[in-house]
Coordinates of C-alpha atoms in Angstrom, one line a residue:
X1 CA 101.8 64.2 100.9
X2 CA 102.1 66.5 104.0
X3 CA 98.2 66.3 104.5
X4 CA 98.2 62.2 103.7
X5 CA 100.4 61.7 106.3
X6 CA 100.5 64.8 109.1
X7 CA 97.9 62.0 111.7
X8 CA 100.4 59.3 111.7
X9 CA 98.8 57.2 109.4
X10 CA 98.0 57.3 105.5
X11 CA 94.9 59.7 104.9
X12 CA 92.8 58.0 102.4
X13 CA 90.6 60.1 101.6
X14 CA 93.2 63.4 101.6
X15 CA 94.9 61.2 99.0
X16 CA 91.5 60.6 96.8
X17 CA 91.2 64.8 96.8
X18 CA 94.9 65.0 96.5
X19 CA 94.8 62.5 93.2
X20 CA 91.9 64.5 91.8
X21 CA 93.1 67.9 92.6
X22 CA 96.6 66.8 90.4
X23 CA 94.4 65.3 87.2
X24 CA 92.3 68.4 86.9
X25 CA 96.1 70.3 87.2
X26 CA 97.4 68.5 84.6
X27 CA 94.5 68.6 82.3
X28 CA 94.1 72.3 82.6
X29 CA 97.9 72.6 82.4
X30 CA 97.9 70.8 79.2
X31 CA 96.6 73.6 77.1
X32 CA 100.0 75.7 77.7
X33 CA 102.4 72.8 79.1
X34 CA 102.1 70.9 75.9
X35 CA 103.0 73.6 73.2
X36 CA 105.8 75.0 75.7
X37 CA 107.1 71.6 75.5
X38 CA 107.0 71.8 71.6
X39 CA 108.7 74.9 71.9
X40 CA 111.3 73.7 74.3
X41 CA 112.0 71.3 71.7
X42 CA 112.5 73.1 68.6
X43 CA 114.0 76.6 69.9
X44 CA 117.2 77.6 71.2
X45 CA 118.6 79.5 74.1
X46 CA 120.7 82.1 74.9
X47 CA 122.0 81.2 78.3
X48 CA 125.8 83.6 78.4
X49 CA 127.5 80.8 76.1
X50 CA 129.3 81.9 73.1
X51 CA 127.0 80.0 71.1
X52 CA 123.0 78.9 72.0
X53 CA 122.1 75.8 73.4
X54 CA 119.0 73.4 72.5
X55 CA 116.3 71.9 74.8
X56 CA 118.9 68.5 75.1
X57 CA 122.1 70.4 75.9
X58 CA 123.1 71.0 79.6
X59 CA 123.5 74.6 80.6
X60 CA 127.0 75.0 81.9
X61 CA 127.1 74.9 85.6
X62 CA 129.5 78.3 85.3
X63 CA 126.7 80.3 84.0
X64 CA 124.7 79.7 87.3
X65 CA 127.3 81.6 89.0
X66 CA 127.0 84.7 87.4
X67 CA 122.9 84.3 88.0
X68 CA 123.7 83.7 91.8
X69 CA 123.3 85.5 94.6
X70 CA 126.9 86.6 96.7
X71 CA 127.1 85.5 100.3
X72 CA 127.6 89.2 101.4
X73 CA 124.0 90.0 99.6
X74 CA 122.7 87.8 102.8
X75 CA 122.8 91.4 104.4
X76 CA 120.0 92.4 102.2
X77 CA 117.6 89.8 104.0
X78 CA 117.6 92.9 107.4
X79 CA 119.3 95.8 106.0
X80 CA 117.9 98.3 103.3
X81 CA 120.6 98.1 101.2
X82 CA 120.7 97.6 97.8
X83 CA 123.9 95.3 97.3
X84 CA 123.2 94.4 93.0
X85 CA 121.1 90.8 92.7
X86 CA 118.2 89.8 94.2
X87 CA 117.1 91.2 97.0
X88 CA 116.3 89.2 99.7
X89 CA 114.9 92.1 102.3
X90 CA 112.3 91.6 105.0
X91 CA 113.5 93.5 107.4
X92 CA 114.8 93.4 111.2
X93 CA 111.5 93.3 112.3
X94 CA 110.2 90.0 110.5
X95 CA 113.3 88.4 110.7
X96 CA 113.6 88.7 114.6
X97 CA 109.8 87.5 114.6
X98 CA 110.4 84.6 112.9
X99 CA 113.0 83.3 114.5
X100 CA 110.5 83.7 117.9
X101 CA 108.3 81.7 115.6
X102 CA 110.7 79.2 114.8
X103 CA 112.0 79.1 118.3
X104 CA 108.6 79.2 120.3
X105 CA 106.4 77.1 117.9
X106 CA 108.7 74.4 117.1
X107 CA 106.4 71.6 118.0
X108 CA 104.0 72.8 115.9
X109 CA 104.2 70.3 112.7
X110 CA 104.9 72.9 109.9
X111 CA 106.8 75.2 111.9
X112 CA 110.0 72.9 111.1
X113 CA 109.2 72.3 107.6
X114 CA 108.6 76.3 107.1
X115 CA 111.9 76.6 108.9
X116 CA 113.4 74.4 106.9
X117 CA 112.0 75.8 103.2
X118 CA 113.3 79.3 104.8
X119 CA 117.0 78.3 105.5
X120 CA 117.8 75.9 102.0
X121 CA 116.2 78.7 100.0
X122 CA 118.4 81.1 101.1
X123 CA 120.8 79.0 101.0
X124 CA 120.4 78.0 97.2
X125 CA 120.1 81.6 96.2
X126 CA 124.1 81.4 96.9
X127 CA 124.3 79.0 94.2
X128 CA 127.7 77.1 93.6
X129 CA 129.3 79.3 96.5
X130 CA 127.3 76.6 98.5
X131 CA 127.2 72.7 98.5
X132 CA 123.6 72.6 98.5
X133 CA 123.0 74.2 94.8
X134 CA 125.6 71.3 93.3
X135 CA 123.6 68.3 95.2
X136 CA 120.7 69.8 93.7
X137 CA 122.1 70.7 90.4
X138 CA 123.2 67.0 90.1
X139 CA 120.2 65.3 91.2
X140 CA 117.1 67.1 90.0
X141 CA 116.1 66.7 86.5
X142 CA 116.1 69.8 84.4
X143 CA 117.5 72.3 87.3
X144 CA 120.2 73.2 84.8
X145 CA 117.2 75.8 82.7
X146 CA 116.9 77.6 86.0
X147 CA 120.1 79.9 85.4
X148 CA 118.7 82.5 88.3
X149 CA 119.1 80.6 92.1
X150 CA 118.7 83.8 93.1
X151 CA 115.1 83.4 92.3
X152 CA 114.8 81.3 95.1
X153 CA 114.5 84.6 97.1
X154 CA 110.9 84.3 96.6
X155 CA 110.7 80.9 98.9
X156 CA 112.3 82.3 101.1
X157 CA 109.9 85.3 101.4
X158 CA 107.3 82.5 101.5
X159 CA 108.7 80.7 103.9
X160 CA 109.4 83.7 106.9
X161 CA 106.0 85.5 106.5
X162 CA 104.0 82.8 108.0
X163 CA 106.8 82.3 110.7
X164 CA 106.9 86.1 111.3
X165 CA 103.2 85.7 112.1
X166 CA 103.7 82.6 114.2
X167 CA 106.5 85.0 115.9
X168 CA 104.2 87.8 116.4
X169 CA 101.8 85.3 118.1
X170 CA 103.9 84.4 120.6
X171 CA 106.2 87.1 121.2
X172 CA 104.6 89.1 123.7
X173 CA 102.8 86.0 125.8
X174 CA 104.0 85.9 129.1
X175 CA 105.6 82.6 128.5
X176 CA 107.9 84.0 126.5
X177 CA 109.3 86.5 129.1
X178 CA 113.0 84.7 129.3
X179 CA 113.1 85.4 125.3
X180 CA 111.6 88.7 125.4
X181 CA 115.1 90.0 127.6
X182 CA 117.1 88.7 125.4
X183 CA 115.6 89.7 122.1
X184 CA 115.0 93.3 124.0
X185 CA 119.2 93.1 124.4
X186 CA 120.1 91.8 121.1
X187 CA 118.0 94.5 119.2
X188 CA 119.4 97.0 121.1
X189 CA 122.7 96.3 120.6
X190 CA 122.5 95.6 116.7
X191 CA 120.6 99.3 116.3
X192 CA 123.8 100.6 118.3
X193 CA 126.3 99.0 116.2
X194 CA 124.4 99.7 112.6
X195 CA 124.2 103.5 114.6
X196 CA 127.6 103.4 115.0
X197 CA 128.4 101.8 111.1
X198 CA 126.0 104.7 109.8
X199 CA 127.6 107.4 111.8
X200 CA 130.9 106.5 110.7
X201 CA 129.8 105.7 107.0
X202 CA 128.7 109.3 107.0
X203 CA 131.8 111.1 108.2
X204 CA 133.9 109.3 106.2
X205 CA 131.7 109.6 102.8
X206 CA 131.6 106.6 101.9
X207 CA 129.2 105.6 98.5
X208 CA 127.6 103.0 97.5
X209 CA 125.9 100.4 99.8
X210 CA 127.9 101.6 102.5
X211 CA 126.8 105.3 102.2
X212 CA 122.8 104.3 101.9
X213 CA 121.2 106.7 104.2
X214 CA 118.4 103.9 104.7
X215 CA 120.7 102.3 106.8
X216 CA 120.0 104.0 110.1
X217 CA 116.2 103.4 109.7
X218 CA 117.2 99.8 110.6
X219 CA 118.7 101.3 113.9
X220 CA 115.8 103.3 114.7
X221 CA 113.3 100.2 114.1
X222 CA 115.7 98.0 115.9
X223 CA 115.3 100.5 118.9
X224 CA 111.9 100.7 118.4
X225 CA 111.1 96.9 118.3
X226 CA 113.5 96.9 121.5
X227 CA 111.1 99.3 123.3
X228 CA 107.9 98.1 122.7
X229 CA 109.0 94.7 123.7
X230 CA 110.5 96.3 127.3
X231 CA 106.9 97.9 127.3
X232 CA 104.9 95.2 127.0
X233 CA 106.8 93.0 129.7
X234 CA 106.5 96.1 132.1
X235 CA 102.8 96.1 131.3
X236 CA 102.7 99.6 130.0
X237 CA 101.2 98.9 126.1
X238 CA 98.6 96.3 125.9
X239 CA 99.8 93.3 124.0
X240 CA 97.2 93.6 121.4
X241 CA 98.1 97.0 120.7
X242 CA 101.6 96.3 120.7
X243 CA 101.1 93.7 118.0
X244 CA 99.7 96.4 116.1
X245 CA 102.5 98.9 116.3
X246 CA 104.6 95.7 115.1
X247 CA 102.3 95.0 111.8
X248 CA 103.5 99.3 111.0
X249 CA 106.8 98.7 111.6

């Protein structure tokens, strides 16, 4: 639909591919959608109910809660720690880049749209701790079979890598040189405070999430993302190269 419509005006002959390209999907889709439909029918499921439920039976919108992600697993999405459920992680590094992306490119048609897919995916991995997964719940047909939200993770991931590499496009331009101060600050001062956290973590010895010695690699690629963007607007690393360093980090 997105193609059809991206010039302004109805795209008849992306439509006539678009028509095609869904028969030959649904033919070839046949061969395992129709006996999974069968089987839908005639089996039952095991969903955390005391007792199983059939194909026409509603799973109980309680059970989506224990499939769900918890709001403070949102952590997970720049921090190396493994808080239990799905794990959201990209990384400091690909997070700051695509929100550069998002912020530098948003005139660019999908950029929103990506932006968008990013933010109400990680916001349904929450599940009922969040509006969003009861509108949904309520309004699409059969959401109520999809126990995990936390699943959704993997729109997410879809979503921020081709932002990341919008990010990492415009990043070090010179256009961007009000940005790059700012993001130089903001890293800086996040790998001081998760320093800080990790420092204190340690002494105290705490366990768990909080004692995850990972955590101070975030610092030290925070710092490092900070420095290399202060080198490039100083001149001293090639932004080429620097894009480079980015892609190991």
């Amino acid at each position: 639909l997105w193609l059809c419509v991206r010039s302004g005006r109805w795209n008849w002959s992306v439509a006539k591919l678009a028509t095609a390209s869904l028969v030959f999907a649904v033919i070839a889709g046949a061969f395992q959608g129709w006996p999974i439909a069968e089987y839908g029918r005639l089996s039952v499921r095991w969903v955390g109910t005391p007792e199983p439920l059939a194909f026409n039976e509603t799973t109980p919108y309680y059970i989506h809660e224990i499939y769900a992600q918890k709001p403070k697993s949102l952590l997970n999405i720049f921090l190396p720690v493994l808080i239990p459920g799905w794990i959201p992680f990209v990384g400091i590094t690909a997070l700051t880049l695509a929100l550069f992306g998002v912020i530098l490119a948003w005139r660019q048609r999908h950029v929103p749209w990506l932006g968008c897919l990013a933010l109400c995916s990680i916001l349904f991995t929450l599940g009922p701790s969040r509006l969003l997964h009861g509108i949904v719940y309520a309004i699409a047909p059969l959401l109520d079979k999809a126990r995990s939200a936390g699943a959704a993770t993997a729109l997410f991931g879809m979503a921020i890598s081709p932002l990341a590499a919008i990010g990492l496009d415009r990043i070090f331009d010179d256009a961007s040189e009000w940005w790059q101060r700012r993001a130089a600050w903001v890293l800086t001062g996040f790998a001081v405070v998760i320093a800080v956290m990790s420092a204190v973590f340690a002494l105290t010895g705490a366990t768990g999430a909080a004692g995850d010695t990972r955590l101070i690699m975030a610092s030290f690629i925070a710092l490092g993302f900070a420095a290399l963007v202060i080198a490039v607007r100083a001149k001293a690393i090639p932004a080429s190269r620097a894009a480079i360093i980015v892609l190991l980090m």
